[in-house]
Amino acid sequence: MALTTLLLCAFSLALLSYGQPEALENHNSSDLLSTCNKIAAAISGSSKVFFPPASEYLFDIEHFSSSSTEASACSVEPGSAEDVGEILRILGSSRTPFAVKGGGHSMNPGFSSTQGVQITMSRFNKTKVNSASGTVDVGAGLTWDQVFATLESTGVNVVGGRIPGIGVAGLTLGGGYSFLSSQYGLTLDNVAGYELVLPNGTVTTVTSEDDDLWFGLRGGLNNFGIVTKFIFKSYSQGNVWGGIRFYSDNQLDAIKEALFKYQQKNDTRAKVDVSLSYSSGQLLCAVLFFYDAPTPSGVYDDFLDIPAIKGNVSTTSFFDFFQSLGPQGTSDNHRVFEDTASVIQYSPAVFDAFVDQINIWGRRLQALDENVALALVLEPFDKDIFSHGTASAYPPDRSHAIFPSSLTFEWSNASLDDTMAFALRNISNSIRAAALADGQDVSHAALYPNYALFGTPLEDMYGGNVERLRKIKAAIDPEDVMGLAGGWKF
Ligand SMILES: *[C@@H]1O[C@H](CO)[C@@H](O)[C@H](O)[C@H]1NC(C)=O
Ligand SMILES: *[C@@H]1O[C@H](CO)[C@@H](O)[C@H](O)[C@H]1NC(C)=O
Ligand SMILES: *[C@@H]1O[C@H](CO)[C@@H](O)[C@H](O)[C@H]1NC(C)=O
Ligand SMILES: *[C@@H]1O[C@H](CO)[C@@H](O)[C@H](O)[C@H]1NC(C)=O
Ligand SMILES: *[C@@H]1O[C@H](CO)[C@@H](O)[C@H](O)[C@H]1NC(C)=O
Ligand SMILES: *[C@@H]1O[C@H](CO)[C@@H](O)[C@H](O)[C@H]1NC(C)=O
Ligand SMILES: *[C@@H]1O[C@H](CO)[C@@H](O)[C@H](O)[C@H]1NC(C)=O
């Protein structure tokens, strides 16, 4: 990416403030500079502070979507948990706004970006298999493709992300829907422990022995400190079957029927994502198939009978399958927002609502920006997906399954941001209305925090857990240090 373009685009974003925690007016640039210098003087040789226009600084502030990139005063790459503690103490006592970036895939501006101090976790980059305990230690700065690359030769796997480029930290701290979730639960259900730097700078380890923090960290994102390492349960992993096939819009009825029948089969080794996309006036359907064995059961027969335009499915290693889904790169002037709707079943009526919505909004938005691209992804899992773990911040109700959907828009003209956010909320509400009309009781179906658009009320994601989460946050962070960082805040 051209460095100047990134900087210009980051600076123009300074005018927006979707997720900004604390007014920056109280922090002139000399205040911020002195905080950066204080940090530089306090940290050990394993950590480093960078200033614009250093290439490390540009890497540190860069996000997948340019609409989530902001120009911070400086960036810091901590190299030890103790240094993260030092940094938090300095930021807390100077009340300096900051952000913590793992993979940088948050589509919400200000959630992992800031105009204050950008902390980038990239130096926490170790993946270590512990055969004796059946666990894998994973550094909080890694992306899932990096983790799977290391695990490929070991014969074990962890319940990780579904798209190359997504970071371990955000996906795990907000929930984590994996190709392996129908078998083993959410990513957060497969954490055995966290190395956590508390808001007051103390380094600690959190396990299931810790009632409140254990509950809060499992879905509560960056409210309780900064996680530097995750310890995941591991599973043995052999070759898998999978790939993507593309279908023209005249196959939508057949896809709808196949998807409905697929959900009745309860095959936990199987995972499909059905993606509807709209760009340049064209509606296209892509189905991502995954099966956790070299050959699938008959679970996909209905899909495979439908003629595809292109695409391939084959038997490969888990890592080769995963890599074939990417790479998800960044590009100049590539704005992306995401929102979500939750359903109990991807029934024919709900499927129709997705198709209607993408057609309505695809046409409308294309008239405003001819480069707009919409993608609505239907993400069914097994009906028992929430039975694999104990009470956690998310999901607030494990008694019955709800399935997320990912609604994303990509465009280039920043003056359309508000229009895009409005349209996404409208689609989310319309899908919910269609599910209700279909007899699905989604009135209290939680929205997935990692997909939800900025401004979503906490109760819509965390339900009846909000009060407990607020109490845990107040007890662990009486000075509200983590409130200086953006994101969903208790
Ligand atoms: C910045 O703010 C501090 C107080 O926070 C003040 O002492 C200082 O003079 C200000 N500097 C500039 C350049 O405005
Ligand atoms: C991990 O981070 C350290 C410190 O930045 C760096 O020296 C090392 O090359 C990184 N390792 C990998 C595998 O990227
Ligand atoms: C599908 O084909 C593409 C291009 O030929 C290739 O890059 C990809 O790895 C293949 N995917 C699978 C799962 O075989
Ligand atoms: C799948 O689960 C549903 C709900 O429990 C049940 O009605 C259905 O019979 C199951 N299907 C199969 C093939 O076991
Ligand atoms: C961006 O959108 C605004 C408002 O719709 C419009 O006035 C402007 O011409 C657009 N800019 C570009 C480069 O298309
Ligand atoms: C979506 O927006 C349209 C106007 O464009 C409005 O008529 C409709 O009520 C909205 N639907 C929902 C569910 O918010
Ligand atoms: C930091 O916070 C933890 C948890 O509230 C507390 O146990 C510990 O005593 C605090 N440490 C310091 C140095 O204040």
Short mmCIF file of C-alpha atoms in Angstrom, two decimals, residues 54 119 264 463:
data_model
loop_
_atom_site.label_atom_id
_atom_site.label_comp_id
_atom_site.label_asym_id
_atom_site.label_seq_id
_atom_site.Cartn_x
_atom_site.Cartn_y
_atom_site.Cartn_z
CA ALA A 54 8.20 4.74 10.13
CA ILE A 119 -0.67 -0.87 21.04
CA GLN A 264 -31.94 -31.45 9.29
CA GLY A 463 -28.71 -10.00 27.17
#
